[in-house]
């Protein structure tokens, strides 16, 4: 795949990848908006908004305690491993941005990774804003490891209406991307759903790899639809062979 010409040398292309719940579906993680998805069972306003947490913190803790418990035993699938292989083999700039709070990309070996919506195994203190690793159940009794306060520790997950993490780094990478690949996301939630337009403005080639056409499929130059464990390794092999 051609890179940008810079004073005669060919600089290898810069790749930015966005993943969503669909890449973890075949590892047994529920998606949000598919039939029987998480938001078909519980109202996101009750468990994924600051207002919901203020209204009923115990319910929110119970929701994330259940998710943390379930996410403990899952394993990466062929799609996660293919992205780790691409990161290791690619000579140019590479950034993987995930909307997922699971740790399957890390387990598969990805390192150049941003969890823009936070992580299931991290806690955030709403009082001192410290974040710290967290396993097991969390409750209103949980004390902050930094300031010691109780009743302010919450799941370190970015809720609707909150600012995702490390957006300046993500926007910078999109601004110089040569290739933008969106994997396993329905394109329903901003700012992630707008990344394809930013990449296009930067002149990037844009590709959607998803089980079915997403909300934003018309913004992509190319789209391959199928199961992530099949289409992602195939796409990575083609890329590494110069495709
Ligand atoms: N292979 C590839 N794609 C799949 C697979 C699969 N096996 N299974 C499902 N998908 C696709 C679906 O077709 C859908 O387009 O994954 C997408 C999942 O979409 P959502 O459930 O909306 O999840 P996501 O796009 O990650 O949601 C974004 O919304 O609720 C918030 O913070 C939450 O990060 C989440 C954000
Ligand atoms: Zn604190």
PDB file of N, CA and C in Angstrom, residues 161-201:
ATOM      1  N   UNK A 161     -22.501  11.593  27.222  1.00  0.00           N
ATOM      2  CA  UNK A 161     -22.452  12.992  27.687  1.00  0.00           C
ATOM      3  C   UNK A 161     -21.106  13.341  28.295  1.00  0.00           C
ATOM      4  N   UNK A 162     -20.218  12.343  28.485  1.00  0.00           N
ATOM      5  CA  UNK A 162     -18.877  12.649  29.023  1.00  0.00           C
ATOM      6  C   UNK A 162     -17.859  12.657  27.878  1.00  0.00           C
ATOM      7  N   UNK A 163     -16.730  13.304  28.107  1.00  0.00           N
ATOM      8  CA  UNK A 163     -15.688  13.426  27.086  1.00  0.00           C
ATOM      9  C   UNK A 163     -14.852  12.138  27.049  1.00  0.00           C
ATOM     10  N   UNK A 164     -14.766  11.472  25.878  1.00  0.00           N
ATOM     11  CA  UNK A 164     -13.903  10.291  25.792  1.00  0.00           C
ATOM     12  C   UNK A 164     -12.452  10.667  26.090  1.00  0.00           C
ATOM     13  N   UNK A 165     -11.651   9.634  26.399  1.00  0.00           N
ATOM     14  CA  UNK A 165     -10.240   9.857  26.752  1.00  0.00           C
ATOM     15  C   UNK A 165      -9.363  10.096  25.517  1.00  0.00           C
ATOM     16  N   UNK A 166      -8.307  10.903  25.698  1.00  0.00           N
ATOM     17  CA  UNK A 166      -7.182  11.107  24.785  1.00  0.00           C
ATOM     18  C   UNK A 166      -7.633  11.495  23.363  1.00  0.00           C
ATOM     19  N   UNK A 167      -8.679  12.353  23.308  1.00  0.00           N
ATOM     20  CA  UNK A 167      -9.202  12.764  22.001  1.00  0.00           C
ATOM     21  C   UNK A 167      -8.177  13.570  21.217  1.00  0.00           C
ATOM     22  N   UNK A 168      -7.309  14.329  21.869  1.00  0.00           N
ATOM     23  CA  UNK A 168      -6.341  15.149  21.114  1.00  0.00           C
ATOM     24  C   UNK A 168      -5.376  14.221  20.362  1.00  0.00           C
ATOM     25  N   UNK A 169      -4.937  13.143  21.020  1.00  0.00           N
ATOM     26  CA  UNK A 169      -4.038  12.192  20.331  1.00  0.00           C
ATOM     27  C   UNK A 169      -4.762  11.525  19.157  1.00  0.00           C
ATOM     28  N   UNK A 170      -6.039  11.188  19.388  1.00  0.00           N
ATOM     29  CA  UNK A 170      -6.810  10.493  18.337  1.00  0.00           C
ATOM     30  C   UNK A 170      -7.005  11.426  17.139  1.00  0.00           C
ATOM     31  N   UNK A 171      -7.384  12.677  17.402  1.00  0.00           N
ATOM     32  CA  UNK A 171      -7.596  13.626  16.285  1.00  0.00           C
ATOM     33  C   UNK A 171      -6.293  13.875  15.523  1.00  0.00           C
ATOM     34  N   UNK A 172      -5.169  13.944  16.273  1.00  0.00           N
ATOM     35  CA  UNK A 172      -3.876  14.169  15.603  1.00  0.00           C
ATOM     36  C   UNK A 172      -3.594  12.993  14.658  1.00  0.00           C
ATOM     37  N   UNK A 173      -3.810  11.789  15.141  1.00  0.00           N
ATOM     38  CA  UNK A 173      -3.534  10.599  14.310  1.00  0.00           C
ATOM     39  C   UNK A 173      -4.465  10.563  13.090  1.00  0.00           C
ATOM     40  N   UNK A 174      -5.717  10.934  13.280  1.00  0.00           N
ATOM     41  CA  UNK A 174      -6.667  10.934  12.137  1.00  0.00           C
ATOM     42  C   UNK A 174      -6.257  11.978  11.095  1.00  0.00           C
ATOM     43  N   UNK A 175      -5.643  13.064  11.587  1.00  0.00           N
ATOM     44  CA  UNK A 175      -5.264  14.169  10.690  1.00  0.00           C
ATOM     45  C   UNK A 175      -4.123  13.817   9.758  1.00  0.00           C
ATOM     46  N   UNK A 176      -3.384  12.730  10.083  1.00  0.00           N
ATOM     47  CA  UNK A 176      -2.253  12.352   9.203  1.00  0.00           C
ATOM     48  C   UNK A 176      -2.403  10.896   8.732  1.00  0.00           C
ATOM     49  N   UNK A 177      -3.637  10.377   8.837  1.00  0.00           N
ATOM     50  CA  UNK A 177      -3.843   8.955   8.478  1.00  0.00           C
ATOM     51  C   UNK A 177      -3.818   8.766   6.957  1.00  0.00           C
ATOM     52  N   UNK A 178      -3.215   7.630   6.531  1.00  0.00           N
ATOM     53  CA  UNK A 178      -3.296   7.248   5.109  1.00  0.00           C
ATOM     54  C   UNK A 178      -4.344   6.152   4.932  1.00  0.00           C
ATOM     55  N   UNK A 179      -4.561   5.401   6.046  1.00  0.00           N
ATOM     56  CA  UNK A 179      -5.541   4.321   5.995  1.00  0.00           C
ATOM     57  C   UNK A 179      -6.326   4.313   7.299  1.00  0.00           C
ATOM     58  N   UNK A 180      -7.666   4.361   7.209  1.00  0.00           N
ATOM     59  CA  UNK A 180      -8.527   4.290   8.403  1.00  0.00           C
ATOM     60  C   UNK A 180      -9.432   3.073   8.254  1.00  0.00           C
ATOM     61  N   UNK A 181      -9.360   2.180   9.264  1.00  0.00           N
ATOM     62  CA  UNK A 181     -10.173   0.954   9.200  1.00  0.00           C
ATOM     63  C   UNK A 181     -11.113   0.939  10.406  1.00  0.00           C
ATOM     64  N   UNK A 182     -12.407   0.791  10.175  1.00  0.00           N
ATOM     65  CA  UNK A 182     -13.407   0.735  11.255  1.00  0.00           C
ATOM     66  C   UNK A 182     -13.907  -0.704  11.344  1.00  0.00           C
ATOM     67  N   UNK A 183     -13.828  -1.277  12.556  1.00  0.00           N
ATOM     68  CA  UNK A 183     -14.148  -2.705  12.698  1.00  0.00           C
ATOM     69  C   UNK A 183     -15.181  -2.928  13.811  1.00  0.00           C
ATOM     70  N   UNK A 184     -16.286  -3.594  13.503  1.00  0.00           N
ATOM     71  CA  UNK A 184     -17.228  -4.045  14.533  1.00  0.00           C
ATOM     72  C   UNK A 184     -17.911  -2.946  15.300  1.00  0.00           C
ATOM     73  N   UNK A 185     -18.263  -1.857  14.601  1.00  0.00           N
ATOM     74  CA  UNK A 185     -18.992  -0.792  15.290  1.00  0.00           C
ATOM     75  C   UNK A 185     -20.155  -0.334  14.412  1.00  0.00           C
ATOM     76  N   UNK A 186     -21.265   0.000  15.085  1.00  0.00           N
ATOM     77  CA  UNK A 186     -22.501   0.334  14.334  1.00  0.00           C
ATOM     78  C   UNK A 186     -22.500   1.774  13.852  1.00  0.00           C
ATOM     79  N   UNK A 187     -21.512   2.570  14.301  1.00  0.00           N
ATOM     80  CA  UNK A 187     -21.464   3.966  13.832  1.00  0.00           C
ATOM     81  C   UNK A 187     -22.599   4.802  14.380  1.00  0.00           C
ATOM     82  N   UNK A 188     -23.040   4.439  15.596  1.00  0.00           N
ATOM     83  CA  UNK A 188     -24.148   5.172  16.220  1.00  0.00           C
ATOM     84  C   UNK A 188     -23.703   6.261  17.178  1.00  0.00           C
ATOM     85  N   UNK A 189     -22.481   6.116  17.733  1.00  0.00           N
ATOM     86  CA  UNK A 189     -22.093   6.978  18.852  1.00  0.00           C
ATOM     87  C   UNK A 189     -20.913   7.872  18.464  1.00  0.00           C
ATOM     88  N   UNK A 190     -21.123   9.172  18.666  1.00  0.00           N
ATOM     89  CA  UNK A 190     -20.048  10.160  18.405  1.00  0.00           C
ATOM     90  C   UNK A 190     -19.275  10.361  19.704  1.00  0.00           C
ATOM     91  N   UNK A 191     -18.003  10.822  19.613  1.00  0.00           N
ATOM     92  CA  UNK A 191     -17.278  11.235  18.402  1.00  0.00           C
ATOM     93  C   UNK A 191     -16.742  10.085  17.536  1.00  0.00           C
ATOM     94  N   UNK A 192     -16.755   8.828  18.009  1.00  0.00           N
ATOM     95  CA  UNK A 192     -16.149   7.723  17.223  1.00  0.00           C
ATOM     96  C   UNK A 192     -16.784   7.626  15.834  1.00  0.00           C
ATOM     97  N   UNK A 193     -18.087   7.826  15.735  1.00  0.00           N
ATOM     98  CA  UNK A 193     -18.779   7.654  14.437  1.00  0.00           C
ATOM     99  C   UNK A 193     -18.343   8.716  13.426  1.00  0.00           C
ATOM    100  N   UNK A 194     -17.720   9.787  13.923  1.00  0.00           N
ATOM    101  CA  UNK A 194     -17.275  10.854  13.019  1.00  0.00           C
ATOM    102  C   UNK A 194     -15.827  10.697  12.566  1.00  0.00           C
ATOM    103  N   UNK A 195     -15.118   9.694  13.098  1.00  0.00           N
ATOM    104  CA  UNK A 195     -13.690   9.539  12.772  1.00  0.00           C
ATOM    105  C   UNK A 195     -13.491   9.314  11.269  1.00  0.00           C
ATOM    106  N   UNK A 196     -14.403   8.589  10.639  1.00  0.00           N
ATOM    107  CA  UNK A 196     -14.226   8.279   9.202  1.00  0.00           C
ATOM    108  C   UNK A 196     -14.210   9.584   8.398  1.00  0.00           C
ATOM    109  N   UNK A 197     -15.044  10.538   8.746  1.00  0.00           N
ATOM    110  CA  UNK A 197     -15.064  11.818   7.996  1.00  0.00           C
ATOM    111  C   UNK A 197     -13.767  12.578   8.195  1.00  0.00           C
ATOM    112  N   UNK A 198     -13.233  12.550   9.428  1.00  0.00           N
ATOM    113  CA  UNK A 198     -11.961  13.244   9.679  1.00  0.00           C
ATOM    114  C   UNK A 198     -10.827  12.586   8.891  1.00  0.00           C
ATOM    115  N   UNK A 199     -10.861  11.261   8.831  1.00  0.00           N
ATOM    116  CA  UNK A 199      -9.800  10.548   8.090  1.00  0.00           C
ATOM    117  C   UNK A 199      -9.907  10.869   6.593  1.00  0.00           C
ATOM    118  N   UNK A 200     -11.144  10.930   6.101  1.00  0.00           N
ATOM    119  CA  UNK A 200     -11.350  11.240   4.672  1.00  0.00           C
ATOM    120  C   UNK A 200     -10.809  12.624   4.348  1.00  0.00           C
ATOM    121  N   UNK A 201     -11.069  13.571   5.295  1.00  0.00           N
ATOM    122  CA  UNK A 201     -10.573  14.945   5.059  1.00  0.00           C
ATOM    123  C   UNK A 201      -9.043  14.954   4.974  1.00  0.00           C
TER     124      UNK A 201
END
